[in-house]
GROMACS .gro file of C-alpha atoms in nm:
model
  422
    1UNK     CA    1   9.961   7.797   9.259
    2UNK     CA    2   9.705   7.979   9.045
    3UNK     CA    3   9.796   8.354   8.958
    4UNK     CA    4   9.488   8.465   9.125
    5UNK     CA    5   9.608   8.240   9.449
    6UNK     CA    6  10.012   8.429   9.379
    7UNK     CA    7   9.849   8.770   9.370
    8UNK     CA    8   9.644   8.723   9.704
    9UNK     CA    9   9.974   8.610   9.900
   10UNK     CA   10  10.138   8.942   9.800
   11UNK     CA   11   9.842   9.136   9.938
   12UNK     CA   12   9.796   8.964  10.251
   13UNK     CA   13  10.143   9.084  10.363
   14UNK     CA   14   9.998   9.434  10.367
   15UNK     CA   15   9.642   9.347  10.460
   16UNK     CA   16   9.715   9.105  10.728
   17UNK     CA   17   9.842   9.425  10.925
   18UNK     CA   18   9.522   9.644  10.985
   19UNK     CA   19   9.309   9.621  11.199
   20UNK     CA   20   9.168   9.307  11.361
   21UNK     CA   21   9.497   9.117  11.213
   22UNK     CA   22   9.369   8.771  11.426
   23UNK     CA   23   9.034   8.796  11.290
   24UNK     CA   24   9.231   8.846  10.928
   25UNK     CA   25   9.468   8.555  10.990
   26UNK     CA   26   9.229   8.305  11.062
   27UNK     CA   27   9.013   8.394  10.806
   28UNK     CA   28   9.268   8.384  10.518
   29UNK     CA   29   9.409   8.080  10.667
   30UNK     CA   30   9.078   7.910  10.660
   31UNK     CA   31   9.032   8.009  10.314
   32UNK     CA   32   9.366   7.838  10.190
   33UNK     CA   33   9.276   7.538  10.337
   34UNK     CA   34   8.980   7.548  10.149
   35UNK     CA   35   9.124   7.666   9.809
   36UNK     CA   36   8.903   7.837   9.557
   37UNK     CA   37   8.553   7.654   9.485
   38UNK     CA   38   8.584   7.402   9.218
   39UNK     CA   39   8.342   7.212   9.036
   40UNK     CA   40   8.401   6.894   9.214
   41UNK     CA   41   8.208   7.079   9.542
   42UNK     CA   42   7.834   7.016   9.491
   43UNK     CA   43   7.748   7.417   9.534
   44UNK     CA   44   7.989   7.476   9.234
   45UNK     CA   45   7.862   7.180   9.017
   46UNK     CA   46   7.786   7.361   8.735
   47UNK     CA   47   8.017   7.700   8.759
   48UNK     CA   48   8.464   7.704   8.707
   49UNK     CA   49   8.651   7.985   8.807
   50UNK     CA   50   8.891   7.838   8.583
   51UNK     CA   51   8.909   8.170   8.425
   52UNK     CA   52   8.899   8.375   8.775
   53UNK     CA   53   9.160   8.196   8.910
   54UNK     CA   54   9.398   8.246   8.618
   55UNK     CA   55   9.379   8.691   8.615
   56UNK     CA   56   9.580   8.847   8.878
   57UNK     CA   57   9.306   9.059   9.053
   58UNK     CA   58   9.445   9.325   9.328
   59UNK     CA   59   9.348   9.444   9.645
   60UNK     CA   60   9.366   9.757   9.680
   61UNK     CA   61   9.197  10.077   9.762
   62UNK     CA   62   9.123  10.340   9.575
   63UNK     CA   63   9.017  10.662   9.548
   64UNK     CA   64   8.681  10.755   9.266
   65UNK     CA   65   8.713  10.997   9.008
   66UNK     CA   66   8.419  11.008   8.863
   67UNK     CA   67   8.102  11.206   8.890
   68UNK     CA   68   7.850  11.035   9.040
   69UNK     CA   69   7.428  11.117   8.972
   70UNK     CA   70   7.297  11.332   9.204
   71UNK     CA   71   7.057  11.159   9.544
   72UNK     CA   72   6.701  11.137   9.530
   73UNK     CA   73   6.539  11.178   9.815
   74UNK     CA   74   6.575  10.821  10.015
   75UNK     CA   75   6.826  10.696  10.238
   76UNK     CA   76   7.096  10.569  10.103
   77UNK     CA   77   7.445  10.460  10.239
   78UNK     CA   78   7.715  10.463   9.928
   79UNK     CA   79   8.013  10.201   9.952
   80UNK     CA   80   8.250  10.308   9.660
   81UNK     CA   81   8.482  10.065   9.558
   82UNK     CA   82   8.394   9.814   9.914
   83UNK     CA   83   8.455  10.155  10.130
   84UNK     CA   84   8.191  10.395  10.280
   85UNK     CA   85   8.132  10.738  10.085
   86UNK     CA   86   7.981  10.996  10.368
   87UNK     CA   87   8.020  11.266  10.026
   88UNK     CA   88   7.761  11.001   9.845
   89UNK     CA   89   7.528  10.910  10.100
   90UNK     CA   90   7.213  11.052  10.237
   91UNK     CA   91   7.205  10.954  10.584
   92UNK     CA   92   6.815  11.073  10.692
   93UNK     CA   93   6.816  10.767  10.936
   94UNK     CA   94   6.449  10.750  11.064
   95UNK     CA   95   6.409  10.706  11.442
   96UNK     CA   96   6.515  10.343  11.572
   97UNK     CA   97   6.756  10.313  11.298
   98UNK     CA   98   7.188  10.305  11.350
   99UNK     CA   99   7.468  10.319  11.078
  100UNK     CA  100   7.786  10.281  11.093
  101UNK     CA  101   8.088  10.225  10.879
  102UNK     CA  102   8.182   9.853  10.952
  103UNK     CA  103   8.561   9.947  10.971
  104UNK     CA  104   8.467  10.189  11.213
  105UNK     CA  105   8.199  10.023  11.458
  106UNK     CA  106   8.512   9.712  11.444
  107UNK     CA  107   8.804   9.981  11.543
  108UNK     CA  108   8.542  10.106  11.830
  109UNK     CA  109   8.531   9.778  11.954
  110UNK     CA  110   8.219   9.596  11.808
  111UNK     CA  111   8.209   9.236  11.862
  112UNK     CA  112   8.010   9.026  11.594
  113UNK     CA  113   7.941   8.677  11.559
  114UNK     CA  114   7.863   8.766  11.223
  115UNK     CA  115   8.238   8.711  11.119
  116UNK     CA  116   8.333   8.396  11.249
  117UNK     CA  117   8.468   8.195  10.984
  118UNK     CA  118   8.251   7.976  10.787
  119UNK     CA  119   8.366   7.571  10.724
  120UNK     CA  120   8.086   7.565  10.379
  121UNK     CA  121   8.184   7.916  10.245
  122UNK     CA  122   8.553   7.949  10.140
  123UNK     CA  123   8.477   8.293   9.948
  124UNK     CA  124   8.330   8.408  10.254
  125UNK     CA  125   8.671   8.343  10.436
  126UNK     CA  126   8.842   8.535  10.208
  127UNK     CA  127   8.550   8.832  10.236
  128UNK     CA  128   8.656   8.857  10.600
  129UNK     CA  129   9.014   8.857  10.560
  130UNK     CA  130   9.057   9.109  10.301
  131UNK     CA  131   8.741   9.362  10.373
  132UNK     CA  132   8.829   9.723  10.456
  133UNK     CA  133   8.445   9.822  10.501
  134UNK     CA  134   8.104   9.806  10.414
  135UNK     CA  135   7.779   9.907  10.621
  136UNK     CA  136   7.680   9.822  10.924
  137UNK     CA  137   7.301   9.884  11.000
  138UNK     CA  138   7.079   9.819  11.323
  139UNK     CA  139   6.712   9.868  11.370
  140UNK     CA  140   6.610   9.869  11.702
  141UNK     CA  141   6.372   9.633  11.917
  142UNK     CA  142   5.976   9.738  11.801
  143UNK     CA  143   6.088  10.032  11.522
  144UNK     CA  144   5.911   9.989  11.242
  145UNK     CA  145   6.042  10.138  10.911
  146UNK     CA  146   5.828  10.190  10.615
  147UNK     CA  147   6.083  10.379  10.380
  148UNK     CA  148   6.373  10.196  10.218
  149UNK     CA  149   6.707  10.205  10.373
  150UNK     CA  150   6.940  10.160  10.065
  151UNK     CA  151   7.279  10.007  10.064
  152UNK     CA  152   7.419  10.132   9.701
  153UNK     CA  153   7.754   9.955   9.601
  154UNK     CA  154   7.914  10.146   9.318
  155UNK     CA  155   8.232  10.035   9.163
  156UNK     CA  156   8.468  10.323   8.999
  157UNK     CA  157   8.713   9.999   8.910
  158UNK     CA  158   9.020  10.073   8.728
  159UNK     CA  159   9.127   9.740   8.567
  160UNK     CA  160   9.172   9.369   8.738
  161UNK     CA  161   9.123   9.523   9.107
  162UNK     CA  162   8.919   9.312   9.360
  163UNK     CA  163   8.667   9.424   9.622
  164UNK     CA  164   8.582   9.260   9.915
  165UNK     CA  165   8.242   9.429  10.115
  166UNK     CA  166   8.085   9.326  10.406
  167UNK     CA  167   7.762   9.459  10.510
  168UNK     CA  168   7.603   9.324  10.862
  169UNK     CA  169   7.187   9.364  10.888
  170UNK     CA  170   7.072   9.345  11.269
  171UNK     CA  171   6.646   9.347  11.366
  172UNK     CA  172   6.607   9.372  11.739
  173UNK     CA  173   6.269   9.160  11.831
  174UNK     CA  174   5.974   9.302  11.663
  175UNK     CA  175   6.148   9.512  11.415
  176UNK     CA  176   6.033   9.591  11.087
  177UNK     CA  177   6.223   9.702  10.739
  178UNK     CA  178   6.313   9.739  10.447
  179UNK     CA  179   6.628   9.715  10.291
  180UNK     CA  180   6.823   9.723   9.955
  181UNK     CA  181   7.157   9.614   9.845
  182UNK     CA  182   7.226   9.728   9.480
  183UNK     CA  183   7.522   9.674   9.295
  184UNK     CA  184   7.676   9.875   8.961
  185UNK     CA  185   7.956   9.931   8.812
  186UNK     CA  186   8.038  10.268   8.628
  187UNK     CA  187   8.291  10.130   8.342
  188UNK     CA  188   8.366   9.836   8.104
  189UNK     CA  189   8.611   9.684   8.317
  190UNK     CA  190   8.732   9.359   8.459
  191UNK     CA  191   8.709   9.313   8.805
  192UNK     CA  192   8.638   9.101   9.096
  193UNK     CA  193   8.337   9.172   9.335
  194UNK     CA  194   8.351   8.948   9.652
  195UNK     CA  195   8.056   9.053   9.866
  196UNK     CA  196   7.920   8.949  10.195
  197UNK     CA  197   7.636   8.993  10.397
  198UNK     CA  198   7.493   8.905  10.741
  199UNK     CA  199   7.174   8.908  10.830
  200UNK     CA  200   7.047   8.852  11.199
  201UNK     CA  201   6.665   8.851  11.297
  202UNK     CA  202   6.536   8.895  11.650
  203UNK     CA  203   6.206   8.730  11.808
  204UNK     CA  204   5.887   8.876  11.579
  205UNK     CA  205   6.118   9.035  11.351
  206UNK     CA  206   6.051   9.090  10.984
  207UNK     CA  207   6.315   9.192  10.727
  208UNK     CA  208   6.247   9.242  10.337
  209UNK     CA  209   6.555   9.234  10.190
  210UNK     CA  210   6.566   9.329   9.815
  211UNK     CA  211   6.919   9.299   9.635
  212UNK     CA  212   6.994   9.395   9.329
  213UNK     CA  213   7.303   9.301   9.059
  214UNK     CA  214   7.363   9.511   8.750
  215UNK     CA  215   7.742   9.530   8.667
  216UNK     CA  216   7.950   9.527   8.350
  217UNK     CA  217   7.932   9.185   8.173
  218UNK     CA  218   8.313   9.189   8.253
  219UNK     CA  219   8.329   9.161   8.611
  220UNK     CA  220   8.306   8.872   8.841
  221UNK     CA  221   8.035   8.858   9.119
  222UNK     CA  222   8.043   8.631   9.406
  223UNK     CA  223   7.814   8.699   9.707
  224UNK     CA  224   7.729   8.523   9.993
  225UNK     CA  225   7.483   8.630  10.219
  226UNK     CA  226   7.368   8.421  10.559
  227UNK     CA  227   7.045   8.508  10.748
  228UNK     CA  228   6.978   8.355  11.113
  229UNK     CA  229   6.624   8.393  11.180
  230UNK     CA  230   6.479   8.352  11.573
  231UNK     CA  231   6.126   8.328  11.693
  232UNK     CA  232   5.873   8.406  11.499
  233UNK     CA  233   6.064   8.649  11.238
  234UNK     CA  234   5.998   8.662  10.911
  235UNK     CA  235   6.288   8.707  10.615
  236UNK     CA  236   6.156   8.822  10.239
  237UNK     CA  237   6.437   8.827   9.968
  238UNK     CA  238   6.402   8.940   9.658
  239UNK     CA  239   6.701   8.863   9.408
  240UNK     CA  240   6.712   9.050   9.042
  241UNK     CA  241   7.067   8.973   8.918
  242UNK     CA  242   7.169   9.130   8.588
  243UNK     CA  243   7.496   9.160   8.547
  244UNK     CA  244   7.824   9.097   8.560
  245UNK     CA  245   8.006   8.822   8.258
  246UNK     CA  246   8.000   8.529   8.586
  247UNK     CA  247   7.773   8.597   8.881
  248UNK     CA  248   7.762   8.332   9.137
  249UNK     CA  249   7.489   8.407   9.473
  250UNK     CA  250   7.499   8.198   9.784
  251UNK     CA  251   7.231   8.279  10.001
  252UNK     CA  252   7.177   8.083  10.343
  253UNK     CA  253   6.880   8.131  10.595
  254UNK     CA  254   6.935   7.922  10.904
  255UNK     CA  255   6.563   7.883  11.106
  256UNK     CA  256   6.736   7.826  11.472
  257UNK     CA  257   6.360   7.851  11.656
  258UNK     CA  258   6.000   7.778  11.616
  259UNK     CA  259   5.786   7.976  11.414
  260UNK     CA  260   6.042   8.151  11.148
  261UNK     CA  261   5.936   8.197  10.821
  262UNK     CA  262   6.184   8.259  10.516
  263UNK     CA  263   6.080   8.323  10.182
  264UNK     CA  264   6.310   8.352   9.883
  265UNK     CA  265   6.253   8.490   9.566
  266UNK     CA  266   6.496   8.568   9.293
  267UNK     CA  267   6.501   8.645   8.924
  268UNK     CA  268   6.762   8.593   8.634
  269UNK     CA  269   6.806   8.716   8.344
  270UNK     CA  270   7.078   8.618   8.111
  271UNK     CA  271   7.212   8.733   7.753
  272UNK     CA  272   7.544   8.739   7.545
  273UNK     CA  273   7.793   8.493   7.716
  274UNK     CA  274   7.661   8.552   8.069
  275UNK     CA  275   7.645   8.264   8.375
  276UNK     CA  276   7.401   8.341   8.621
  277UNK     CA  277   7.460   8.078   8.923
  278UNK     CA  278   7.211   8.099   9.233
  279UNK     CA  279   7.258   7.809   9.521
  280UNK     CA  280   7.049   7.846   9.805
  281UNK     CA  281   7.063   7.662  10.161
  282UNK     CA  282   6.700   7.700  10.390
  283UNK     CA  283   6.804   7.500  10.712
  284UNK     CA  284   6.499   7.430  10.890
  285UNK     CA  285   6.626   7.334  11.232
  286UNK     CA  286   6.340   7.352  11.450
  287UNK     CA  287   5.991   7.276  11.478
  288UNK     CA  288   5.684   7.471  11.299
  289UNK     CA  289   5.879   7.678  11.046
  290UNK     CA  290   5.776   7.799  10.679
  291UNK     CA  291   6.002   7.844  10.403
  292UNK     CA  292   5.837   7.982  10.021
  293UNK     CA  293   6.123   7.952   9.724
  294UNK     CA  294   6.060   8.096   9.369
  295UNK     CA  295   6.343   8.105   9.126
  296UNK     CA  296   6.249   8.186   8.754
  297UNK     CA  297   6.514   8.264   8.452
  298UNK     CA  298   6.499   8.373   8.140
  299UNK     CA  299   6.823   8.346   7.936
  300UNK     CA  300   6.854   8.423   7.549
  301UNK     CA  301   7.182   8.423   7.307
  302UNK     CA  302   7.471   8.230   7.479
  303UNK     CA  303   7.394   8.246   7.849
  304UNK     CA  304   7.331   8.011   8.086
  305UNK     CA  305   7.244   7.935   8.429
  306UNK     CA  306   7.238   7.749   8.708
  307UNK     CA  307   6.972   7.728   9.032
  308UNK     CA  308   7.053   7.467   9.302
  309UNK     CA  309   6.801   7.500   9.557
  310UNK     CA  310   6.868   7.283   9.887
  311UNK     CA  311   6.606   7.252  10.209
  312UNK     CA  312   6.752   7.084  10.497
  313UNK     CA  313   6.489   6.939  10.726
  314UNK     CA  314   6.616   6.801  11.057
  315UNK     CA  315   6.540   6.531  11.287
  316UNK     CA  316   6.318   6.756  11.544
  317UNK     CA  317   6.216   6.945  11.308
  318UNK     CA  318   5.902   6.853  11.262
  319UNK     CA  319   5.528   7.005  11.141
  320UNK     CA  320   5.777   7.178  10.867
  321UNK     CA  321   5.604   7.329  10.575
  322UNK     CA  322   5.812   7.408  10.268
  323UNK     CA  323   5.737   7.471   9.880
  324UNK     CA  324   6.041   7.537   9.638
  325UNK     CA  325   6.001   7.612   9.288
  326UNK     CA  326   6.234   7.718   8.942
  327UNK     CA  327   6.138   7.813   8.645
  328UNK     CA  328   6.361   7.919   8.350
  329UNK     CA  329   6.250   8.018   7.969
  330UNK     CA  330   6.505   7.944   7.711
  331UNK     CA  331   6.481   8.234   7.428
  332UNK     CA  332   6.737   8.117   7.257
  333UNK     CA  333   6.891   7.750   7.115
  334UNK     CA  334   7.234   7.842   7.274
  335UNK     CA  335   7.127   7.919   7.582
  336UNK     CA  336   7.105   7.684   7.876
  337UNK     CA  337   7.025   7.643   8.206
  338UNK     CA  338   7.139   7.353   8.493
  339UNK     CA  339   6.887   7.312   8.778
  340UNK     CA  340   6.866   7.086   9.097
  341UNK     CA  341   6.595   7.123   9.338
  342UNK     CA  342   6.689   6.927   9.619
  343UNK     CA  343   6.496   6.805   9.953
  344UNK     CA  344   6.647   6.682  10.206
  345UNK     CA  345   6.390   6.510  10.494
  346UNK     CA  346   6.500   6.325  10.804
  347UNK     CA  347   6.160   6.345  10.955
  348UNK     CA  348   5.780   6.224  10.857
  349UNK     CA  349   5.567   6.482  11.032
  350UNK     CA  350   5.602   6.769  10.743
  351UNK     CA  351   5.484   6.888  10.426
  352UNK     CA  352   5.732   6.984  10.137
  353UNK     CA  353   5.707   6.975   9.741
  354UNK     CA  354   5.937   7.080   9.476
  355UNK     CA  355   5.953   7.129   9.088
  356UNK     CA  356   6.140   7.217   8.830
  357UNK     CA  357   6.081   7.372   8.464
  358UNK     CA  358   6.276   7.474   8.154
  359UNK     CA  359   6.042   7.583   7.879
  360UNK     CA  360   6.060   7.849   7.537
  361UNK     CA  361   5.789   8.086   7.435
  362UNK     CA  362   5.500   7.922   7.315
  363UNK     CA  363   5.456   7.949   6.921
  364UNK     CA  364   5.053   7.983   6.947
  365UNK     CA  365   5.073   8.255   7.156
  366UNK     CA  366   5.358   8.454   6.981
  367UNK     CA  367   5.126   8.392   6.639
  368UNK     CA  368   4.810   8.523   6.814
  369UNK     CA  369   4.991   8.861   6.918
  370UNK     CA  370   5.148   8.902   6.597
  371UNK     CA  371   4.791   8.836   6.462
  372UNK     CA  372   4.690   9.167   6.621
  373UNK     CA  373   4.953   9.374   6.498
  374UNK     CA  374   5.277   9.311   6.694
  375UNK     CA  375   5.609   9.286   6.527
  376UNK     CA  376   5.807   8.980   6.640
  377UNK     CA  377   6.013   9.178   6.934
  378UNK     CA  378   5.675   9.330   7.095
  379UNK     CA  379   5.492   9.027   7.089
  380UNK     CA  380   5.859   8.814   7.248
  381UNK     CA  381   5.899   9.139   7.503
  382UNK     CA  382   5.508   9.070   7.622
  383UNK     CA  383   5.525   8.702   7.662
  384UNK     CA  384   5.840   8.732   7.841
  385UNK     CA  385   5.724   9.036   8.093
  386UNK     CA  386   5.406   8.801   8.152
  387UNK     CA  387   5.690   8.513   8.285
  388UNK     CA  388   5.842   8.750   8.497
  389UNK     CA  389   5.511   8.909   8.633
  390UNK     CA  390   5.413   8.659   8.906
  391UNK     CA  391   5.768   8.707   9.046
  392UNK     CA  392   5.733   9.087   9.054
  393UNK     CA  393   5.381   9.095   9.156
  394UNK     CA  394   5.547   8.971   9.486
  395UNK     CA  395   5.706   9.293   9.575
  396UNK     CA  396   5.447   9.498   9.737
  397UNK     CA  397   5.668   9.763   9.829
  398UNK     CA  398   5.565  10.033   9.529
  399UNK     CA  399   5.893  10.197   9.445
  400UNK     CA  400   6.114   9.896   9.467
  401UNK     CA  401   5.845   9.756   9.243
  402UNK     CA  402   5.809  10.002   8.968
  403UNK     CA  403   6.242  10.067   8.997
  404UNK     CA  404   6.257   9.684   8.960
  405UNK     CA  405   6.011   9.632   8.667
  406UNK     CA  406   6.196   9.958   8.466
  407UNK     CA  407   6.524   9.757   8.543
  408UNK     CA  408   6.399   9.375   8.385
  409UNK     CA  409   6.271   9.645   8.086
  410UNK     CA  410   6.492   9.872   7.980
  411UNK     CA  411   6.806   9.576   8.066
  412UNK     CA  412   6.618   9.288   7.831
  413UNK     CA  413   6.431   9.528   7.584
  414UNK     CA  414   6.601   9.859   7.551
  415UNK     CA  415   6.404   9.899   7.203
  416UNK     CA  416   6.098   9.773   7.295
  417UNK     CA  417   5.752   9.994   7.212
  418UNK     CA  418   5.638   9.895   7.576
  419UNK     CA  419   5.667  10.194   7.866
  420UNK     CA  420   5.887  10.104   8.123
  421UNK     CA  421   5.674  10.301   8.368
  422UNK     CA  422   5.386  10.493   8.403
   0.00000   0.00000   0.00000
């Protein structure tokens, strides 16, 4: 048994207790059937937790010590270390809109489907069994909500500790919002970030759903987050991920009726000895869905990176229409990148298409900007901002824009003579 696997048993003892111990038990049970991913699964082709599995990580809970920057004006629900912070949130809830801490709403009796364990998602298994709280956060049927509702995930982690969030998204039919999970760490530590989310849309609902990853280069980040879209609704995600020394991000959508749309955008950027894994599951299970995917990378120095992008289209499904594309740009020789698009049809009566590119910067452009001026950095940090921009130019909300475009800067190009924003 792997030290990570030893560690885990002693915790259970104690965590198996709280609340909702059945829910716990069948989770963790379901999760040691399954073992940790490995590489022989196809999802974890190209990522080991070798290295994971070998560092004694502890569950435990903790209490933050340090001072954290003061709120602008938004609202914003702080998890600190997996568990809510009422001290570090700003909870100006618009009209239409419920919170509550998860571990709370669960002690007061709230059922959820949402945590049912999962047969393709052992980390999720283990999420569920070992979670003391995250955010739970319901927008009523026809509320529309223009502002975004921020979910900010700040770890104050002392060394080899592991936290396990869950955060549960409901849209009533007709629903509108927008929402943002962000995650950062305040020191240079090792831990272990297992995060969950669950995502449910009602009939005509439409959810963007921006998350962001920026922790120390020596954590570990695995996330899974399923979304189960109804009639008509409409699911936008937009991915940045950052951080962390091993990030690995499973997101599933699950079409169940006619009409749903998902679209699924995410961006990586990679430097140092980073891995930056994405695998992505769009289940089109009924007739006369949509589904838009656009993954782009950009690695330099060591890092590498993986994008497996799966679209499941079923028998019945038919009059499907689905596009899926990666991109990744390769500043360095040592860096590398893995990627598998992957369709999967078992009917005629759709329309789907899928690429793939890996690429560097192009040597006649980089000349021609040097040729006006540019030292070799500017004219690298403009080439690369232009490979990003048709990704960014998809987020049409204008602060999560501008906050996301100052991110890709000042993380890739701390130096660089171009403003980060206006």
């Amino acid at each position: 048994m792997s030290t990570f696997l030893q560690q885990l048993e002693k915790d259970s003892q104690s965590l198996m207790q709280l609340w909702n111990p059945e829910l716990r038990q069948k989770a963790y049970a379901a999760f040691l059937n399954q073992g940790l991913p490995s590489t022989k699964l196809e999802s974890w082709r190209y990522t080991s937790l070798q290295k994971m599995a070998e560092l004694p990580f502890e569950s435990k809970s903790s209490v933050h010590q340090a001072e954290l920057p003061s709120l602008e004006k938004r609202c914003r629900i702080t998890l600190i270390n997996g568990q809510f912070s009422r001290e570090h949130s700003s909870l100006h809830l618009p009209a239409g809109v419920e919170f509550k801490p998860l571990s709370e709403a669960l002690k007061n009796g709230l059922q959820l489907e949402a945590l049912a364990t999962t047969p393709e998602n052992a980390l999720n298994n283990l999420n569920t069994a070992f979670f003391l709280d995250g955010a739970y956060l319901r927008i009523s049927a026809n509320t529309q909500v223009e502002e975004v509702l921020e979910i900010l995930c700040i770890q104050d982690a002392s060394h080899l500790q592991a936290f396990y969030p869950k955060n549960v998204i409901e849209l009533e039919s007709a629903a509108y919002a927008h929402v943002q999970e962000r995650y950062i760490s305040l020191h240079h530590e090792c831990y272990l970030m297992n995060a969950s989310t669950e995502i449910k849309l009602g009939d005509n609902a439409e959810l963007h759903y921006y998350r962001s990853q920026e922790e120390d280069k020596k954590a570990f980040h695995l996330s899974s987050v399923r979304v189960s879209q109804k009639r008509n609704s409409r699911f936008y995600s937009y991915g940045l991920f950052l951080g962390s020394g091993l990030n690995h991000n499973h997101l599933q959508s699950s079409l169940k009726e006619e009409g749903a749309e998902c679209n699924l955008l995410g961006l990586y950027l990679g430097g140092e000895t980073q891995h930056l894994d994405n695998y992505t599951l769009i289940d089109h299970a009924t007739p006369h869905c949509r589904s838009n995917e656009l993954y782009k990378g950009i690695l330099e120095e060591e890092a590498s990176a993986s994008f497996q992008g799966h679209i499941l289209v079923q028998p019945h499904a038919v009059k499907t229409e689905s596009r899926q594309l990666n991109k990744n740009l390769l500043l360095s020789p040592k860096a590398s990148v893995n990627t598998k698009p992957l369709l999967e049809i078992y009917n005629n009566d759709v329309k789907c298409n899928h690429g793939a590119t890996i690429g560097k910067l192009d040597e006649k452009q980089l000349f021609y900007l040097r040729s006006r001026g540019l030292d070799a950095q500017e004219a690298k940090s403009l080439l690369t901002l232009a490979f990003a921009s048709d990704w960014l130019s998809e987020i049409k909300q204008d602060l999560l824009f501008k906050e996301f475009r100052c991110r890709i800067l000042t993380h890739f190009f701390p130096k660089t003579v171009l403003s980060p924003l206006p």
